[in-house]
mmCIF file of C-alpha atoms in Angstrom:
data_model
loop_
_atom_site.group_PDB
_atom_site.id
_atom_site.type_symbol
_atom_site.label_atom_id
_atom_site.label_comp_id
_atom_site.label_asym_id
_atom_site.label_seq_id
_atom_site.Cartn_x
_atom_site.Cartn_y
_atom_site.Cartn_z
ATOM 1 C CA UNK A 46 -14.842 -8.866 -9.158
ATOM 2 C CA UNK A 47 -11.591 -8.095 -9.315
ATOM 3 C CA UNK A 48 -9.378 -9.111 -12.724
ATOM 4 C CA UNK A 49 -5.910 -7.792 -11.705
ATOM 5 C CA UNK A 50 -3.865 -5.579 -10.121
ATOM 6 C CA UNK A 51 -0.921 -3.533 -11.071
ATOM 7 C CA UNK A 52 0.930 -1.139 -8.692
ATOM 8 C CA UNK A 53 2.959 1.074 -10.849
ATOM 9 C CA UNK A 54 5.040 3.612 -8.544
ATOM 10 C CA UNK A 55 5.128 6.167 -11.411
ATOM 11 C CA UNK A 56 1.734 5.966 -13.012
ATOM 12 C CA UNK A 57 0.404 8.758 -10.709
ATOM 13 C CA UNK A 58 3.424 11.028 -11.675
ATOM 14 C CA UNK A 59 2.938 9.979 -15.559
ATOM 15 C CA UNK A 60 -0.609 10.710 -15.627
ATOM 16 C CA UNK A 61 -2.057 14.377 -15.542
ATOM 17 C CA UNK A 62 -5.480 14.334 -13.594
ATOM 18 C CA UNK A 63 -7.371 17.133 -14.612
ATOM 19 C CA UNK A 64 -9.333 19.309 -11.955
ATOM 20 C CA UNK A 65 -12.471 18.061 -13.711
ATOM 21 C CA UNK A 66 -13.718 14.833 -14.484
ATOM 22 C CA UNK A 67 -16.775 13.076 -16.215
ATOM 23 C CA UNK A 68 -18.428 11.388 -13.545
ATOM 24 C CA UNK A 69 -19.045 7.475 -14.237
ATOM 25 C CA UNK A 70 -21.679 6.289 -11.364
ATOM 26 C CA UNK A 71 -21.418 2.578 -11.073
ATOM 27 C CA UNK A 72 -23.953 -0.083 -9.023
ATOM 28 C CA UNK A 73 -23.181 -2.912 -6.570
ATOM 29 C CA UNK A 74 -19.257 -2.529 -6.432
ATOM 30 C CA UNK A 75 -16.570 0.216 -5.582
ATOM 31 C CA UNK A 76 -13.355 0.613 -7.727
ATOM 32 C CA UNK A 77 -9.966 1.001 -5.594
ATOM 33 C CA UNK A 78 -6.817 2.502 -6.715
ATOM 34 C CA UNK A 79 -4.613 0.346 -8.896
ATOM 35 C CA UNK A 80 -7.120 -2.491 -9.058
ATOM 36 C CA UNK A 81 -8.367 -3.450 -12.501
ATOM 37 C CA UNK A 82 -12.034 -3.961 -12.340
ATOM 38 C CA UNK A 83 -14.590 -4.937 -15.244
ATOM 39 C CA UNK A 84 -17.847 -2.825 -15.479
ATOM 40 C CA UNK A 85 -20.981 -3.414 -17.439
ATOM 41 C CA UNK A 86 -22.207 0.234 -18.842
ATOM 42 C CA UNK A 87 -25.459 0.405 -20.222
ATOM 43 C CA UNK A 88 -27.054 3.462 -19.290
ATOM 44 C CA UNK A 89 -27.322 6.072 -22.545
ATOM 45 C CA UNK A 90 -25.285 8.974 -20.358
ATOM 46 C CA UNK A 91 -22.804 6.335 -19.295
ATOM 47 C CA UNK A 92 -22.273 5.018 -22.905
ATOM 48 C CA UNK A 93 -21.975 8.474 -24.001
ATOM 49 C CA UNK A 94 -19.005 9.258 -21.478
ATOM 50 C CA UNK A 95 -17.305 6.351 -22.232
ATOM 51 C CA UNK A 96 -17.151 7.068 -25.886
ATOM 52 C CA UNK A 97 -16.216 10.666 -25.409
ATOM 53 C CA UNK A 98 -13.585 9.910 -22.613
ATOM 54 C CA UNK A 99 -11.726 7.600 -25.247
ATOM 55 C CA UNK A 100 -11.390 10.410 -27.624
ATOM 56 C CA UNK A 101 -9.724 12.264 -24.879
ATOM 57 C CA UNK A 102 -7.165 11.118 -22.247
ATOM 58 C CA UNK A 103 -9.425 7.991 -21.089
ATOM 59 C CA UNK A 104 -9.368 9.577 -17.494
ATOM 60 C CA UNK A 105 -12.812 9.354 -15.592
ATOM 61 C CA UNK A 106 -14.004 9.471 -12.003
ATOM 62 C CA UNK A 107 -15.995 6.605 -10.795
ATOM 63 C CA UNK A 108 -18.383 7.022 -8.027
ATOM 64 C CA UNK A 109 -20.656 4.081 -6.632
ATOM 65 C CA UNK A 110 -24.450 4.815 -6.107
ATOM 66 C CA UNK A 111 -25.900 4.481 -2.623
ATOM 67 C CA UNK A 112 -28.927 2.812 -4.033
ATOM 68 C CA UNK A 113 -28.382 0.523 -7.074
ATOM 69 C CA UNK A 114 -31.775 0.296 -7.774
ATOM 70 C CA UNK A 115 -32.275 3.799 -9.223
ATOM 71 C CA UNK A 116 -31.842 3.927 -12.836
ATOM 72 C CA UNK A 117 -31.235 7.656 -13.152
ATOM 73 C CA UNK A 118 -29.362 8.797 -10.013
ATOM 74 C CA UNK A 119 -29.161 12.371 -8.996
ATOM 75 C CA UNK A 120 -26.202 14.270 -7.070
ATOM 76 C CA UNK A 121 -27.776 13.143 -3.851
ATOM 77 C CA UNK A 122 -27.734 9.307 -4.621
ATOM 78 C CA UNK A 123 -24.074 9.184 -5.179
ATOM 79 C CA UNK A 124 -21.315 9.229 -2.480
ATOM 80 C CA UNK A 125 -18.710 11.947 -2.851
ATOM 81 C CA UNK A 126 -15.640 9.961 -2.385
ATOM 82 C CA UNK A 127 -14.285 7.766 -5.457
ATOM 83 C CA UNK A 128 -11.520 6.684 -7.780
ATOM 84 C CA UNK A 129 -9.868 8.169 -10.689
ATOM 85 C CA UNK A 130 -9.570 5.679 -13.310
ATOM 86 C CA UNK A 131 -8.154 5.230 -16.153
ATOM 87 C CA UNK A 132 -10.241 3.089 -19.322
ATOM 88 C CA UNK A 133 -8.111 -0.067 -19.937
ATOM 89 C CA UNK A 134 -10.497 -1.847 -22.545
ATOM 90 C CA UNK A 135 -13.940 -1.475 -24.039
ATOM 91 C CA UNK A 136 -16.093 -4.138 -25.620
ATOM 92 C CA UNK A 137 -18.891 -2.874 -27.459
ATOM 93 C CA UNK A 138 -22.141 -5.230 -27.163
ATOM 94 C CA UNK A 139 -25.032 -5.726 -29.745
ATOM 95 C CA UNK A 140 -27.505 -4.231 -27.182
ATOM 96 C CA UNK A 141 -25.542 -1.290 -27.118
ATOM 97 C CA UNK A 142 -24.206 -1.551 -23.831
ATOM 98 C CA UNK A 143 -20.561 -1.580 -22.840
ATOM 99 C CA UNK A 144 -17.854 -4.105 -21.266
ATOM 100 C CA UNK A 145 -15.088 -1.924 -20.079
ATOM 101 C CA UNK A 146 -11.954 -2.683 -17.945
ATOM 102 C CA UNK A 147 -10.916 0.197 -15.709
ATOM 103 C CA UNK A 148 -7.863 0.765 -13.432
ATOM 104 C CA UNK A 149 -8.230 2.816 -10.668
ATOM 105 C CA UNK A 150 -5.335 5.637 -10.066
ATOM 106 C CA UNK A 151 -6.093 7.491 -6.670
ATOM 107 C CA UNK A 152 -8.924 8.147 -4.560
ATOM 108 C CA UNK A 153 -10.852 11.527 -5.035
ATOM 109 C CA UNK A 154 -13.400 13.806 -3.308
ATOM 110 C CA UNK A 155 -16.036 15.696 -4.933
ATOM 111 C CA UNK A 156 -15.461 19.375 -4.647
ATOM 112 C CA UNK A 157 -18.490 20.399 -6.523
ATOM 113 C CA UNK A 158 -20.624 18.832 -9.471
ATOM 114 C CA UNK A 159 -20.616 20.813 -12.328
ATOM 115 C CA UNK A 160 -22.975 19.658 -14.752
ATOM 116 C CA UNK A 161 -25.744 16.983 -15.088
ATOM 117 C CA UNK A 162 -25.846 16.809 -18.743
ATOM 118 C CA UNK A 163 -25.260 15.069 -21.294
ATOM 119 C CA UNK A 164 -23.567 12.968 -18.296
ATOM 120 C CA UNK A 165 -22.124 14.173 -14.792
ATOM 121 C CA UNK A 166 -18.943 16.077 -14.187
ATOM 122 C CA UNK A 167 -17.287 17.311 -11.106
ATOM 123 C CA UNK A 168 -14.097 19.336 -9.843
ATOM 124 C CA UNK A 169 -12.259 16.988 -7.650
ATOM 125 C CA UNK A 170 -9.703 16.974 -5.198
ATOM 126 C CA UNK A 171 -7.084 14.070 -5.651
ATOM 127 C CA UNK A 172 -5.966 12.366 -2.660
ATOM 128 C CA UNK A 173 -2.250 10.587 -3.008
ATOM 129 C CA UNK A 174 -1.208 8.438 -0.650
ATOM 130 C CA UNK A 175 2.325 8.621 1.021
ATOM 131 C CA UNK A 176 3.269 5.691 3.018
ATOM 132 C CA UNK A 177 5.810 6.297 5.636
ATOM 133 C CA UNK A 178 7.339 3.044 7.357
ATOM 134 C CA UNK A 179 5.786 2.392 11.009
ATOM 135 C CA UNK A 180 6.102 -0.759 13.055
ATOM 136 C CA UNK A 181 2.465 -0.573 13.749
ATOM 137 C CA UNK A 182 1.110 -0.610 9.968
ATOM 138 C CA UNK A 183 3.982 -3.145 9.252
ATOM 139 C CA UNK A 184 2.665 -5.128 12.026
ATOM 140 C CA UNK A 185 -0.800 -4.851 10.776
ATOM 141 C CA UNK A 186 0.304 -5.462 7.032
ATOM 142 C CA UNK A 187 1.845 -8.681 7.732
ATOM 143 C CA UNK A 188 -1.284 -9.972 10.122
ATOM 144 C CA UNK A 189 -3.473 -8.832 7.167
ATOM 145 C CA UNK A 190 -1.371 -11.111 4.744
ATOM 146 C CA UNK A 191 -1.749 -14.152 6.933
ATOM 147 C CA UNK A 192 -5.570 -13.409 7.534
ATOM 148 C CA UNK A 193 -6.331 -13.274 4.156
ATOM 149 C CA UNK A 194 -4.258 -16.466 3.126
ATOM 150 C CA UNK A 195 -6.663 -18.416 5.673
ATOM 151 C CA UNK A 196 -9.477 -16.582 3.985
ATOM 152 C CA UNK A 197 -8.563 -17.749 0.633
ATOM 153 C CA UNK A 198 -8.186 -21.269 2.152
ATOM 154 C CA UNK A 199 -11.444 -21.282 3.462
ATOM 155 C CA UNK A 200 -13.625 -19.232 1.025
ATOM 156 C CA UNK A 201 -14.557 -20.992 -2.027
ATOM 157 C CA UNK A 202 -15.297 -17.698 -3.785
ATOM 158 C CA UNK A 203 -11.555 -16.488 -3.343
ATOM 159 C CA UNK A 204 -9.278 -17.933 -5.773
ATOM 160 C CA UNK A 205 -5.519 -18.946 -5.250
ATOM 161 C CA UNK A 206 -4.670 -16.443 -7.712
ATOM 162 C CA UNK A 207 -5.823 -13.564 -5.170
ATOM 163 C CA UNK A 208 -3.702 -15.249 -2.884
ATOM 164 C CA UNK A 209 -0.498 -15.266 -5.043
ATOM 165 C CA UNK A 210 -1.382 -11.266 -5.937
ATOM 166 C CA UNK A 211 -1.485 -10.408 -2.468
ATOM 167 C CA UNK A 212 1.838 -11.994 -1.469
ATOM 168 C CA UNK A 213 3.423 -9.667 -4.304
ATOM 169 C CA UNK A 214 1.929 -6.536 -2.703
ATOM 170 C CA UNK A 215 4.238 -4.249 -1.025
ATOM 171 C CA UNK A 216 2.115 -1.141 -0.119
ATOM 172 C CA UNK A 217 -0.350 -1.857 3.192
ATOM 173 C CA UNK A 218 -2.697 0.464 1.732
ATOM 174 C CA UNK A 219 -3.469 -1.551 -1.757
ATOM 175 C CA UNK A 220 -3.158 -4.919 0.292
ATOM 176 C CA UNK A 221 -6.243 -3.467 2.441
ATOM 177 C CA UNK A 222 -7.971 -2.438 -0.895
ATOM 178 C CA UNK A 223 -7.660 -5.822 -2.511
ATOM 179 C CA UNK A 224 -8.927 -7.547 0.393
ATOM 180 C CA UNK A 225 -12.081 -5.129 0.790
ATOM 181 C CA UNK A 226 -12.669 -5.568 -2.716
ATOM 182 C CA UNK A 227 -12.845 -9.267 -2.810
ATOM 183 C CA UNK A 228 -14.334 -10.584 0.675
ATOM 184 C CA UNK A 229 -17.971 -10.640 1.391
ATOM 185 C CA UNK A 230 -18.855 -7.288 2.810
ATOM 186 C CA UNK A 231 -21.774 -4.919 1.888
ATOM 187 C CA UNK A 232 -21.065 -2.389 -1.029
ATOM 188 C CA UNK A 233 -21.575 0.395 2.123
ATOM 189 C CA UNK A 234 -18.882 -1.362 3.766
ATOM 190 C CA UNK A 235 -16.545 -1.383 0.772
ATOM 191 C CA UNK A 236 -17.058 2.420 0.205
ATOM 192 C CA UNK A 237 -16.241 2.924 4.216
ATOM 193 C CA UNK A 238 -12.661 1.456 3.423
ATOM 194 C CA UNK A 239 -12.537 3.679 0.154
ATOM 195 C CA UNK A 240 -13.201 6.696 2.417
ATOM 196 C CA UNK A 241 -10.745 5.861 4.955
ATOM 197 C CA UNK A 242 -7.778 7.873 4.169
ATOM 198 C CA UNK A 243 -5.871 7.603 7.468
ATOM 199 C CA UNK A 244 -3.882 4.242 6.490
ATOM 200 C CA UNK A 245 -3.743 2.759 10.124
ATOM 201 C CA UNK A 246 -7.498 3.244 10.405
ATOM 202 C CA UNK A 247 -8.097 1.745 7.089
ATOM 203 C CA UNK A 248 -5.965 -1.283 8.070
ATOM 204 C CA UNK A 249 -7.971 -1.441 11.572
ATOM 205 C CA UNK A 250 -11.368 -1.710 9.843
ATOM 206 C CA UNK A 251 -10.209 -4.272 6.966
ATOM 207 C CA UNK A 252 -8.873 -6.647 9.866
ATOM 208 C CA UNK A 253 -12.119 -6.408 11.486
ATOM 209 C CA UNK A 254 -14.170 -7.048 8.649
ATOM 210 C CA UNK A 255 -11.553 -10.260 7.513
ATOM 211 C CA UNK A 256 -11.881 -11.492 10.850
ATOM 212 C CA UNK A 257 -15.441 -11.458 10.727
ATOM 213 C CA UNK A 258 -15.820 -13.181 7.519
ATOM 214 C CA UNK A 259 -13.133 -15.877 8.866
ATOM 215 C CA UNK A 260 -15.764 -16.489 11.765
ATOM 216 C CA UNK A 261 -18.435 -16.845 9.754
ATOM 217 C CA UNK A 262 -16.717 -19.208 7.455
ATOM 218 C CA UNK A 263 -15.635 -21.319 10.345
ATOM 219 C CA UNK A 264 -19.227 -21.298 11.579
ATOM 220 C CA UNK A 265 -20.525 -22.467 8.031
ATOM 221 C CA UNK A 266 -18.239 -25.151 8.249
ATOM 222 C CA UNK A 267 -19.040 -26.200 11.580
ATOM 223 C CA UNK A 268 -22.523 -26.396 10.698
ATOM 224 C CA UNK A 269 -21.985 -28.140 7.477
ATOM 225 C CA UNK A 270 -20.083 -30.889 9.481
ATOM 226 C CA UNK A 271 -23.219 -31.244 11.600
ATOM 227 C CA UNK A 272 -25.516 -31.609 8.881
ATOM 228 C CA UNK A 273 -23.396 -34.399 7.364
ATOM 229 C CA UNK A 274 -22.817 -36.447 10.317
ATOM 230 C CA UNK A 275 -26.671 -36.111 10.985
ATOM 231 C CA UNK A 276 -27.425 -37.397 7.450
ATOM 232 C CA UNK A 277 -24.850 -40.175 7.870
ATOM 233 C CA UNK A 278 -26.073 -41.102 11.008
ATOM 234 C CA UNK A 279 -29.762 -41.324 9.390
ATOM 235 C CA UNK A 280 -28.402 -43.218 6.594
ATOM 236 C CA UNK A 281 -26.615 -45.710 8.846
ATOM 237 C CA UNK A 282 -29.779 -46.030 10.925
ATOM 238 C CA UNK A 283 -31.649 -46.684 7.692
ATOM 239 C CA UNK A 284 -29.451 -49.301 6.405
ATOM 240 C CA UNK A 285 -29.426 -51.430 9.706
ATOM 241 C CA UNK A 286 -33.039 -51.130 9.930
ATOM 242 C CA UNK A 287 -33.334 -52.534 6.622
ATOM 243 C CA UNK A 288 -30.876 -55.417 7.126
ATOM 244 C CA UNK A 289 -33.114 -56.480 10.301
ATOM 245 C CA UNK A 290 -36.035 -56.552 7.739
ATOM 246 C CA UNK A 291 -34.192 -58.935 5.629
#
């Protein structure tokens, strides 16, 4: 679930990103640059990582697990493209877990993992996006905004607030990331979008996913309509039979 979006053009320039970062493995979701995302941290290693990061610069690397069922992921259990993030908020729960809010800063690739204890750390290569004006990209950007508007109108799980957020986004890459984060696609597909560094390729892939979701929503709506019509017909026939009996 996305709880906010903040695009600060100078954020990446103001924040120093170390060449080595503590790595927070997460399950069931993907964090994208500029999006503010809530996470639940419960594993002992992860809790310690957050506590120590708060004492330093609050900058961490976030990697998604390939298999969410693995409790203590090894290096091979993690994707190697993730997001550098800053810890925005931490709420400590009575059971020892933490509810945190992180904001993505930029994509990164793992160069090598440097340690496994007391938590994972890795040398990383940050990936900064340099958007140059392009007619094809601009056209895909406008098309995606229109498609997302349609999806929000149809999907009960997408709020109108997300549509307002999308309207204010000026960078095509940010829009693609927001859509991938919020529409109903698998974690593997969300990860695929995170790994799409080429902006045109990312926009094309997200366009495919949102068109697929709209088609699914339209089909679901038609099925619901047919079911309601069938129920209404059955109820009318039952009512007429009861009237005839009377």
